[in-house]
Short mmCIF file of C-alpha atoms in Angstrom, two decimals:
data_model
loop_
_atom_site.label_atom_id
_atom_site.label_comp_id
_atom_site.label_asym_id
_atom_site.label_seq_id
_atom_site.Cartn_x
_atom_site.Cartn_y
_atom_site.Cartn_z
CA MET A 500 55.22 -14.54 -3.23
CA ARG A 501 53.87 -13.96 -6.57
CA ASN A 502 51.06 -15.25 -8.23
CA PRO A 503 52.76 -17.70 -10.29
CA GLY A 504 50.74 -17.84 -13.96
CA ASN A 505 47.83 -16.74 -14.94
CA VAL A 506 45.46 -18.42 -12.12
CA PRO A 507 42.86 -16.42 -10.77
CA CYS A 508 43.26 -15.27 -7.32
CA ILE A 509 42.72 -12.38 -4.71
CA TYR A 510 46.28 -11.53 -3.77
CA GLY A 511 49.28 -10.08 -5.64
CA GLU A 512 49.55 -8.30 -8.71
CA LYS A 513 45.68 -10.70 -10.55
CA MET A 514 43.88 -8.47 -7.98
CA LYS A 515 44.43 -5.27 -10.03
CA LYS A 516 42.98 -6.73 -13.21
CA ILE A 517 39.57 -8.09 -12.28
CA PRO A 518 37.41 -5.57 -13.54
CA ILE A 519 35.52 -3.61 -11.08
CA ILE A 520 32.25 -3.67 -12.38
CA GLN A 521 32.19 -7.64 -13.11
CA LEU A 522 33.22 -7.83 -9.38
CA PHE A 523 30.18 -5.64 -8.43
CA VAL A 524 27.53 -7.31 -10.62
CA ILE A 525 28.71 -10.49 -9.11
CA THR A 526 28.00 -9.39 -5.67
CA ALA A 527 24.83 -8.31 -6.58
CA CYS A 528 23.38 -11.10 -8.19
CA THR A 529 24.67 -13.23 -4.94
CA LEU A 530 22.80 -11.04 -2.56
CA ILE A 531 19.56 -10.33 -5.09
CA ILE A 532 19.12 -13.98 -4.73
CA ILE A 533 19.31 -13.65 -0.93
CA SER A 534 15.39 -13.82 0.24
CA CYS A 535 13.67 -15.68 3.04
CA GLY A 536 9.85 -15.81 4.18
CA SER A 537 8.68 -17.67 7.33
CA ILE A 538 5.30 -17.99 8.73
CA SER A 539 4.17 -20.36 11.26
CA ILE A 540 0.54 -20.70 11.42
CA VAL A 541 -1.39 -19.94 8.36
CA PHE A 542 -4.99 -21.77 7.72
CA GLU A 543 -6.14 -24.49 10.23
CA MET A 544 -9.61 -26.01 10.30
CA ASP A 545 -12.40 -25.15 13.15
CA LEU A 546 -12.54 -29.27 13.46
CA ALA A 547 -8.93 -31.29 13.69
CA ASP A 548 -10.67 -33.89 11.10
CA SER A 549 -12.78 -31.88 9.07
CA TYR A 550 -11.39 -31.00 5.22
CA LEU A 551 -12.52 -28.91 2.35
CA LYS A 552 -13.87 -30.26 -1.04
CA PRO A 553 -12.27 -28.77 -3.84
CA GLY A 554 -15.53 -26.79 -4.89
CA THR A 555 -16.30 -23.73 -5.71
CA ILE A 556 -14.58 -20.41 -3.80
CA ALA A 557 -14.85 -16.55 -3.63
CA VAL A 558 -11.85 -15.04 -1.46
CA VAL A 559 -13.02 -11.69 -0.72
CA SER A 560 -11.50 -8.41 0.62
CA GLY A 561 -12.51 -8.11 4.09
CA THR A 562 -12.03 -3.77 3.97
CA ASN A 563 -11.75 -1.49 0.92
CA ARG A 564 -8.00 -1.19 1.47
CA ASP A 565 -5.57 -1.86 -1.17
CA GLN A 566 -3.14 -4.56 0.96
CA ASP A 567 -6.28 -6.53 1.71
CA TYR A 568 -7.77 -6.27 -2.20
CA MET A 569 -3.94 -7.72 -2.69
CA LEU A 570 -4.09 -10.32 -0.07
CA ALA A 571 -7.38 -11.64 -1.14
CA GLU A 572 -6.31 -11.73 -4.92
CA SER A 573 -2.92 -13.00 -4.26
CA ILE A 574 -4.82 -15.88 -2.24
CA THR A 575 -7.01 -16.16 -5.29
CA ILE A 576 -4.63 -17.03 -7.84
CA ASN A 577 -2.33 -19.28 -5.96
CA LEU A 578 -5.74 -21.49 -5.03
CA GLN A 579 -6.48 -21.24 -8.88
CA LYS A 580 -3.14 -22.60 -9.88
CA GLU A 581 -2.05 -24.87 -6.83
CA THR A 582 -5.47 -26.75 -5.66
CA GLY A 583 -8.27 -28.18 -7.06
CA PHE A 584 -11.00 -25.30 -5.97
CA LYS A 585 -13.25 -23.55 -8.82
CA VAL A 586 -11.87 -20.36 -7.34
CA MET A 587 -13.85 -17.00 -8.47
CA SER A 588 -11.56 -14.11 -9.40
CA GLN A 589 -11.52 -10.83 -7.94
CA LYS A 590 -12.79 -9.37 -11.61
CA GLU A 591 -16.21 -11.85 -11.38
CA ILE A 592 -16.46 -10.77 -7.58
CA SER A 593 -16.79 -7.19 -8.39
CA GLU A 594 -18.95 -7.49 -11.59
CA LYS A 595 -21.37 -10.26 -8.98
CA VAL A 596 -21.13 -7.59 -5.89
CA PRO A 597 -22.16 -3.99 -6.01
CA ASP A 598 -19.28 -1.94 -4.57
CA TYR A 599 -16.80 -4.92 -4.05
CA PHE A 600 -13.49 -3.38 -2.80
CA TYR A 601 -15.16 0.31 -2.66
CA LYS A 602 -17.54 -0.50 0.89
CA ASN A 603 -15.77 -2.49 3.95
CA ILE A 604 -17.62 -5.20 4.23
CA ILE A 605 -16.53 -6.56 7.74
CA SER A 606 -16.39 -4.21 10.88
CA GLY A 607 -15.89 -4.72 14.75
CA TRP A 608 -12.84 -6.78 14.21
CA GLU A 609 -10.97 -4.72 17.31
CA LYS A 610 -14.59 -5.42 19.18
CA THR A 611 -13.65 -9.44 19.54
CA PRO A 612 -14.87 -9.81 23.48
CA ALA A 613 -11.98 -10.35 25.87
CA ASP A 614 -13.51 -13.95 26.55
CA ARG A 615 -14.05 -15.04 23.54
CA ASP A 616 -11.26 -16.93 21.34
CA SER A 617 -9.79 -14.19 18.51
CA ARG A 618 -8.61 -16.50 15.93
CA PHE A 619 -12.43 -17.93 15.58
CA TRP A 620 -14.20 -14.53 16.47
CA PHE A 621 -16.91 -13.37 13.86
CA SER A 622 -19.35 -10.92 14.55
CA PRO A 623 -23.01 -11.60 13.60
CA GLU A 624 -22.92 -8.32 11.89
CA ASN A 625 -19.76 -9.67 10.09
CA ARG A 626 -21.39 -13.15 9.53
CA LYS A 627 -24.24 -11.53 8.16
CA ALA A 628 -22.50 -9.24 5.33
CA VAL A 629 -20.77 -12.23 4.41
CA ASN A 630 -24.12 -13.85 4.19
CA ALA A 631 -25.17 -10.99 1.99
CA LEU A 632 -22.28 -11.14 -0.33
CA GLN A 633 -23.08 -14.88 -0.72
CA LYS A 634 -26.51 -14.20 -2.08
CA TYR A 635 -24.31 -12.82 -5.32
CA LEU A 636 -21.17 -14.97 -5.39
CA ASN A 637 -23.54 -18.55 -4.87
CA THR A 638 -20.47 -20.32 -4.21
CA GLU A 639 -19.74 -23.15 -1.77
CA TYR A 640 -17.32 -21.49 0.35
CA ILE A 641 -16.21 -17.87 0.80
CA PHE A 642 -13.15 -16.66 2.11
CA VAL A 643 -12.86 -13.18 3.90
CA VAL A 644 -9.29 -11.82 4.57
CA TRP A 645 -8.25 -8.38 6.10
CA SER A 646 -4.95 -7.44 8.08
CA GLY A 647 -3.77 -5.61 10.96
CA GLU A 648 -1.11 -3.96 11.09
CA MET A 649 2.28 -3.40 8.78
CA ASN A 650 5.79 -3.33 9.64
CA VAL A 651 8.62 -2.23 7.76
CA ASN A 652 12.04 -2.59 9.55
CA PRO A 653 15.54 -2.24 8.06
CA SER A 654 17.86 -4.12 10.20
CA GLN A 655 21.65 -4.71 10.19
CA PRO A 656 23.57 -6.38 7.68
CA ILE A 657 24.99 -9.88 8.49
CA GLY A 658 28.09 -11.19 7.67
CA VAL A 659 28.80 -11.82 3.66
CA ALA A 660 25.97 -9.36 3.43
CA GLY A 661 27.70 -6.72 5.42
CA ALA A 662 30.77 -6.78 3.72
CA CYS A 663 29.21 -6.64 0.18
CA VAL A 664 26.79 -3.56 1.14
CA LEU A 665 29.83 -1.76 3.04
CA ALA A 666 31.69 -1.98 -0.67
CA ILE A 667 28.47 -0.73 -1.95
CA VAL A 668 28.70 2.15 0.16
CA THR A 669 31.95 2.71 -0.65
CA LEU A 670 31.62 2.59 -4.23
CA GLY A 671 28.92 5.39 -3.38
CA VAL A 672 25.83 3.44 -5.24
CA ALA A 673 23.24 3.28 -2.35
CA ALA A 674 24.04 6.20 -0.63
CA PRO A 675 21.50 8.32 -1.47
CA THR A 676 18.38 5.72 -0.43
CA GLY A 677 18.94 6.02 3.21
CA SER A 678 18.61 2.36 3.40
CA VAL A 679 21.70 1.54 3.02
CA GLY A 680 23.59 -1.83 4.67
CA ALA A 681 20.23 -3.17 5.87
CA SER A 682 18.21 -6.19 5.01
CA THR A 683 14.88 -5.34 5.28
CA ILE A 684 12.10 -7.04 7.29
CA SER A 685 8.22 -6.79 6.44
CA ALA A 686 5.76 -7.73 7.84
CA ILE A 687 1.48 -8.40 8.56
CA SER A 688 -0.79 -9.71 11.06
CA VAL A 689 -3.84 -11.36 8.72
CA ASN A 690 -6.85 -12.56 9.59
CA GLY A 691 -9.38 -14.35 7.86
CA ARG A 692 -12.39 -16.50 8.29
CA LEU A 693 -13.96 -19.52 5.89
CA LEU A 694 -17.14 -19.80 5.51
CA SER A 695 -19.00 -22.50 4.55
CA TYR A 696 -22.55 -22.74 2.57
CA PRO A 697 -25.46 -22.93 2.60
CA ASP A 698 -24.78 -23.18 6.69
CA GLY A 699 -22.83 -20.07 6.80
CA ASP A 700 -20.53 -21.76 9.45
CA VAL A 701 -17.14 -20.80 10.31
CA ILE A 702 -15.01 -23.65 9.28
CA GLY A 703 -11.72 -22.22 9.31
CA TYR A 704 -9.72 -19.22 9.91
CA THR A 705 -6.15 -17.47 9.52
CA ALA A 706 -4.87 -15.41 12.22
CA ASP A 707 -0.98 -14.69 12.28
CA SER A 708 1.65 -12.66 11.26
CA PHE A 709 3.74 -13.22 8.00
CA TYR A 710 7.01 -11.97 7.50
CA ASN A 711 8.95 -11.47 4.74
CA GLU A 712 13.20 -10.56 4.47
CA SER A 713 15.53 -9.20 1.55
CA CYS A 714 18.09 -8.13 0.93
CA CYS A 715 20.19 -5.05 1.36
CA ILE A 716 21.48 -4.80 -2.52
CA ILE A 717 17.83 -4.73 -3.88
CA MET A 718 16.82 -1.47 -1.68
CA PRO A 719 18.69 1.31 -3.78
CA PHE A 720 16.26 0.05 -6.58
CA ARG A 721 12.89 -0.56 -4.44
CA THR A 722 10.82 1.27 -2.15
CA TYR A 723 9.62 0.00 1.15
CA ASN A 724 5.88 -0.57 -1.09
CA HIS A 725 7.79 -3.28 -3.09
CA GLU A 726 8.64 -4.78 -0.02
CA ILE A 727 4.72 -4.73 1.05
CA THR A 728 3.78 -6.29 -2.22
CA ASP A 729 6.35 -9.12 -1.92
CA LEU A 730 4.92 -9.15 1.45
CA LEU A 731 1.48 -9.83 0.45
CA ASN A 732 2.12 -12.14 -2.64
CA ASN A 733 4.05 -14.50 -0.47
CA THR A 734 1.60 -14.35 1.95
CA GLY A 735 -1.20 -15.08 -0.15
CA ARG A 736 0.76 -18.18 -1.62
CA ASP A 737 1.32 -19.30 1.91
CA ILE A 738 -2.52 -19.45 2.82
CA ALA A 739 -3.38 -20.82 -0.52
CA LEU A 740 -1.02 -23.88 0.35
CA GLU A 741 -2.10 -24.47 2.95
CA MET A 742 -5.90 -24.52 2.55
CA ASN A 743 -5.02 -26.97 0.21
CA LYS A 744 -3.24 -29.45 2.78
CA PHE A 745 -7.04 -29.72 3.83
CA THR A 746 -8.73 -30.71 0.58
CA LYS A 747 -6.88 -33.88 0.66
CA ASN A 748 -9.64 -36.77 0.67
CA LYS A 749 -11.24 -37.89 4.10
CA GLU A 750 -9.01 -40.89 4.83
CA ILE A 751 -5.88 -39.37 5.05
CA ASN A 752 -7.16 -36.44 7.11
CA LYS A 753 -8.67 -38.52 9.40
CA LYS A 754 -5.07 -40.78 9.70
CA ARG A 755 -3.49 -36.94 9.81
CA VAL A 756 -5.67 -36.79 13.22
CA TRP A 757 -4.05 -39.86 14.91
CA GLU A 758 -0.88 -39.40 13.52
CA PRO A 759 -0.36 -35.32 14.11
CA VAL A 760 1.78 -34.22 10.91
CA LYS A 761 6.04 -33.41 11.93
CA MET B 1284 38.24 3.55 -14.16
CA LYS B 1285 37.04 7.54 -15.00
CA LYS B 1286 34.38 5.56 -16.77
CA THR B 1287 33.11 3.76 -13.81
CA ALA B 1288 33.60 6.46 -11.54
CA PHE B 1289 31.57 8.94 -14.11
CA PHE B 1290 29.03 6.06 -14.15
CA LEU B 1291 28.18 5.45 -9.97
CA LEU B 1292 28.20 9.49 -10.32
CA ALA B 1293 25.28 9.78 -12.29
CA TRP B 1294 23.70 7.06 -10.65
CA GLN B 1295 23.91 8.30 -7.43
CA LEU B 1296 22.21 12.02 -8.70
CA ILE B 1297 19.71 10.21 -10.47
CA LEU B 1298 18.55 8.04 -7.09
CA SER B 1299 18.85 11.62 -5.59
CA GLY B 1300 16.72 13.04 -7.58
CA CYS B 1301 13.82 10.70 -7.01
CA ALA B 1302 11.37 12.73 -4.25
CA SER B 1303 8.34 13.96 -5.39
CA SER B 1304 6.95 17.14 -7.14
CA HIS B 1305 4.81 19.86 -4.99
CA PHE B 1306 2.12 21.20 -6.51
CA SER B 1307 2.88 21.65 -10.80
CA LEU B 1308 0.80 22.12 -13.56
CA VAL B 1309 0.60 19.56 -16.36
CA ASP B 1310 0.68 22.17 -18.87
CA PRO B 1311 2.63 25.16 -17.56
CA GLU B 1312 0.92 27.67 -19.87
CA TYR B 1313 -2.84 26.80 -19.19
CA ILE B 1314 -4.59 29.63 -17.63
CA PHE B 1315 -7.26 29.70 -15.47
CA LYS B 1316 -10.61 31.36 -16.58
CA SER B 1317 -12.85 30.47 -14.42
CA ASP B 1318 -13.54 30.26 -10.45
CA ARG B 1319 -15.81 27.34 -8.89
CA ILE B 1320 -13.65 24.84 -7.15
CA ALA B 1321 -14.80 21.80 -4.95
CA VAL B 1322 -11.90 19.82 -3.21
CA VAL B 1323 -13.19 16.57 -2.60
CA SER B 1324 -11.52 13.25 -0.35
CA GLY B 1325 -10.43 10.75 -3.06
CA LEU B 1326 -10.53 8.35 0.46
CA ASP B 1327 -13.59 7.55 2.34
CA ASP B 1328 -11.31 7.46 5.59
CA GLU B 1329 -10.88 10.12 8.03
CA VAL B 1330 -7.49 11.17 7.13
CA SER B 1331 -8.57 12.19 3.77
CA ASN B 1332 -11.74 14.13 4.73
CA TYR B 1333 -9.69 16.11 7.18
CA LEU B 1334 -7.43 17.07 5.04
CA ALA B 1335 -9.32 17.80 2.00
CA ALA B 1336 -11.75 19.95 4.31
CA GLU B 1337 -8.80 21.99 5.85
CA LEU B 1338 -7.55 22.26 2.30
CA SER B 1339 -10.41 23.73 1.54
CA LYS B 1340 -10.85 26.09 4.19
CA GLU B 1341 -7.29 27.41 3.06
CA LEU B 1342 -7.77 28.11 0.18
CA ASN B 1343 -11.25 29.73 0.04
CA ALA B 1344 -9.40 31.91 2.98
CA LYS B 1345 -6.73 32.70 1.01
CA THR B 1346 -7.57 32.50 -2.71
CA THR B 1347 -10.35 34.14 -5.13
CA PHE B 1348 -11.59 30.87 -6.01
CA LYS B 1349 -15.32 30.21 -5.47
CA VAL B 1350 -15.01 27.42 -3.45
CA MET B 1351 -18.32 24.42 -2.64
CA PRO B 1352 -18.40 24.08 1.26
CA ALA B 1353 -18.08 20.41 1.98
CA GLU B 1354 -21.14 20.23 3.04
CA GLU B 1355 -23.01 21.00 -0.17
CA ILE B 1356 -20.61 18.72 -1.78
CA ILE B 1357 -22.06 16.04 1.14
CA ARG B 1358 -25.61 17.03 0.17
CA ARG B 1359 -24.83 16.74 -3.47
CA VAL B 1360 -23.14 13.66 -4.37
CA PRO B 1361 -24.84 10.59 -2.55
CA GLY B 1362 -22.94 8.17 -1.00
CA TYR B 1363 -19.67 11.07 -0.49
CA PRO B 1364 -17.09 10.16 0.77
CA MET B 1365 -16.04 7.78 -1.36
CA LYS B 1366 -13.00 5.41 -2.24
CA ILE B 1367 -11.43 6.26 -5.76
CA GLN B 1368 -8.97 4.51 -7.18
CA GLY B 1369 -5.63 7.23 -7.30
CA PRO B 1370 -2.70 8.12 -8.84
CA TYR B 1371 -0.33 5.49 -7.23
CA SER B 1372 0.41 1.78 -7.79
CA ALA B 1373 1.09 1.29 -4.14
CA SER B 1374 0.61 3.20 -0.71
CA TYR B 1375 1.65 1.36 1.86
CA PHE B 1376 4.61 3.11 3.17
CA GLY B 1377 4.66 6.31 0.78
CA ILE B 1378 3.39 7.03 -2.38
CA ASP B 1379 4.51 5.32 -5.64
CA GLU B 1380 3.24 7.67 -8.00
CA ASP B 1381 1.30 6.73 -11.42
CA TYR B 1382 -0.64 9.40 -12.71
CA THR B 1383 -2.56 6.91 -15.50
CA ARG B 1384 -4.27 5.00 -12.57
CA THR B 1385 -7.04 7.28 -11.62
CA ASP B 1386 -10.13 5.92 -11.63
CA LYS B 1387 -11.76 8.55 -13.80
CA ASN B 1388 -15.14 7.02 -14.23
CA ARG B 1389 -15.56 7.52 -10.72
CA ILE B 1390 -14.66 11.02 -10.39
CA LYS B 1391 -17.10 11.74 -13.05
CA LYS B 1392 -19.44 10.65 -11.42
CA ILE B 1393 -18.49 12.83 -8.51
CA MET B 1394 -18.13 16.00 -11.48
CA SER B 1395 -21.82 15.15 -12.72
CA LYS B 1396 -23.43 16.06 -9.52
CA LEU B 1397 -21.04 19.23 -8.66
CA ASP B 1398 -21.97 22.81 -10.54
CA VAL B 1399 -18.21 23.32 -10.47
CA ASP B 1400 -15.54 24.55 -12.76
CA TYR B 1401 -12.65 22.41 -11.14
CA LEU B 1402 -12.44 19.41 -8.98
CA TYR B 1403 -9.24 18.78 -6.56
CA VAL B 1404 -9.00 15.24 -5.47
CA LEU B 1405 -7.21 14.44 -2.33
CA TRP B 1406 -5.71 11.41 -1.28
CA ALA B 1407 -4.19 10.37 1.65
CA PRO B 1408 -3.59 6.65 1.51
CA SER B 1409 -0.35 6.07 3.73
CA VAL B 1410 -0.14 7.31 7.03
CA VAL B 1411 3.22 5.72 8.63
CA GLN B 1412 3.88 5.96 12.50
CA SER B 1413 7.63 5.53 13.54
CA SER B 1414 9.43 5.56 16.84
CA ASN B 1415 8.77 9.57 17.58
CA SER B 1416 6.43 10.88 14.68
CA ILE B 1417 3.68 10.36 12.28
CA GLU B 1418 3.90 10.88 8.55
CA ILE B 1419 1.25 11.40 6.10
CA TYR B 1420 1.43 11.69 2.27
CA ILE B 1421 -0.92 13.05 0.52
CA ILE B 1422 -1.67 13.10 -3.73
CA THR B 1423 -3.73 15.62 -5.59
CA GLN B 1424 -4.61 16.13 -8.88
CA LEU B 1425 -6.68 18.98 -10.48
CA PHE B 1426 -9.32 18.34 -12.95
CA GLU B 1427 -11.39 20.86 -15.50
CA ILE B 1428 -14.69 20.35 -15.51
CA PRO B 1429 -16.87 19.63 -17.81
CA SER B 1430 -13.88 18.92 -20.14
CA PHE B 1431 -12.10 16.43 -17.05
CA ARG B 1432 -8.57 18.00 -18.12
CA ASP B 1433 -5.90 16.58 -16.02
CA ILE B 1434 -5.12 20.13 -15.01
CA ALA B 1435 -2.08 20.16 -11.89
CA HIS B 1436 -0.36 17.41 -10.06
CA SER B 1437 0.81 17.56 -6.45
CA SER B 1438 2.16 15.62 -3.50
CA TYR B 1439 2.76 16.40 0.06
CA TYR B 1440 3.72 15.27 2.86
CA ILE B 1441 3.17 16.14 6.80
CA LYS B 1442 5.56 15.02 9.69
CA TYR B 1443 4.17 15.41 13.07
CA THR B 1444 5.83 14.33 16.54
CA ALA B 1445 4.25 11.59 18.38
CA GLY B 1446 4.74 10.81 22.04
CA ASP B 1447 4.26 7.24 21.92
CA ALA B 1448 6.79 4.17 20.59
CA PHE B 1449 5.17 2.83 17.92
CA SER B 1450 6.15 -0.57 16.05
CA ILE B 1451 5.46 0.27 12.61
CA TYR B 1452 8.86 1.82 11.39
CA ARG B 1453 9.90 4.01 8.20
CA PRO B 1454 13.14 6.33 7.21
CA VAL B 1455 11.93 9.45 6.48
CA LYS B 1456 14.21 10.50 3.85
CA ASN B 1457 12.11 8.49 0.95
CA HIS B 1458 9.31 10.19 -1.01
CA ILE B 1459 9.80 13.59 0.83
CA SER B 1460 8.22 16.14 -1.76
CA ASN B 1461 10.35 19.74 -2.00
CA ALA B 1462 7.44 21.79 0.01
CA THR B 1463 8.19 19.15 2.79
CA LYS B 1464 11.91 19.17 3.01
CA LYS B 1465 11.09 23.33 3.58
CA ALA B 1466 8.89 22.38 6.26
CA VAL B 1467 11.02 19.76 8.50
CA SER B 1468 13.89 21.91 7.99
CA ILE B 1469 12.04 25.11 9.64
CA GLY B 1470 11.89 23.32 12.35
CA GLY B 1471 8.73 20.46 12.10
CA SER B 1472 5.43 20.70 13.93
CA LYS B 1473 4.46 19.67 17.71
CA ASN B 1474 0.86 18.18 16.68
CA MET B 1475 -1.57 17.15 13.83
CA GLU B 1476 -3.43 19.87 13.87
CA ASP B 1477 -0.40 22.53 13.67
CA ALA B 1478 1.54 20.25 10.76
CA VAL B 1479 -1.71 20.21 9.07
CA ARG B 1480 -2.68 23.74 9.10
CA ASP B 1481 1.39 24.72 8.44
CA THR B 1482 0.97 21.70 5.17
CA ALA B 1483 -2.24 23.74 3.54
CA GLU B 1484 -1.04 27.05 3.80
CA ARG B 1485 2.17 25.94 2.16
CA ALA B 1486 -0.44 23.70 -0.32
CA VAL B 1487 -2.64 26.83 -0.99
CA LYS B 1488 0.66 29.23 -1.56
CA GLU B 1489 2.50 27.05 -3.85
CA ILE B 1490 -1.25 26.75 -6.10
CA ILE B 1491 -1.53 30.66 -5.83
CA GLU B 1492 2.20 30.98 -7.29
CA ALA B 1493 1.33 28.46 -10.14
CA THR B 1494 -2.64 29.96 -10.92
CA GLY B 1495 -2.23 33.82 -9.81
CA LYS B 1496 -5.49 32.87 -8.17
CA GLY B 1497 -4.28 34.83 -5.05
CA LYS B 1498 -6.79 37.63 -2.87
CA PRO B 1499 -5.12 41.02 -3.34
CA GLY B 1500 -3.66 42.20 -0.25
CA ARG B 1501 -2.65 38.80 1.03
#
């Protein structure tokens, strides 16, 4: 059946008149916005009914690796934006602490004794190192973060996205990158210890893997480093938002103990 | 339609030309007037230090540069090896080069302690394990002392086979330098020592070609 009049359709003569570039741009825009992230446990307090007062806090990178610094910076920025904490910037920290980010602060994470819960474990040496920082920072809380394994794993396209990728491959746009037709999943394991002062006790922790997925169409324009940068930014935001849940007033948090959050 | 095809072809060529380059002089006309050089690691990790030491040995063996031994650098520079921000914007999986980001102040501090004419700084910030291989991404920058002139850049890529399966995966295709493409096409190396030796030899060969500092008879 012929297409009557000027009604747009995907069959018949009208299809030939759809500009290919327009089709490509629409497809690209649609796929660019298909991205998502997923996480499970992000931040927990040591005691279930405890809470954080929105006082002064410094988020420090546990090692001198770029990913840990990026993570600390992302948590800092998001705590500043989303919470009532008085958050020390990374620049301020580097001005106060000699060789901050040039030297590792913590060490021995891998030496967690087998009989200890690794989520809470913080060796005496590491605690001493963070306590030494407190003399320079003078904040009520120090949150030290460091990462473990990082992964980038291209996976197979799914459904509509796959069809669109196939079209792109046919057009020859994405072929040179070696990442054709793949949505990319990046992951990082993150550890954090929140210390409260003046006591220097570990009162909260982060110990989890964080994931980010971005869709295929953007891969020709990005390196895997961009994927990790996105992952670190999103991870920092998620941790900051979760920490914010523990800064509610005491009554709300007590109630939370009796009525667990679903 | 022809325009579209031309656009797509041009785009494909642009993308395929994004591999990082090997040793190249910033000013192709630059003439090396002196010989004293030190090779330093820009990071305090084991890999960067090992590679800097291997490159230093190879330079000493194959060129007329008078290379300062690593022990002497350690003796003269307090806190060496130390972390120096390198010429890259990101280096998690491969290196996104950006030669404007090098921390010149920290390099100047090292320069002030060494009695040499050139400082060759090496960073190996990205070590990627894949299903059956390990790839080490390296970037270097050569400075003239005391002018702190940026003389040359290079980036290399070492790949060697790994016996076990690893969970970190990163396709090999991006970020491979021309030098590495040659190395891989020859057949690749079986272990880290061979791979590092091969790459150091290639790197020094390129330095000799660019500087004319090869030892006679080699």
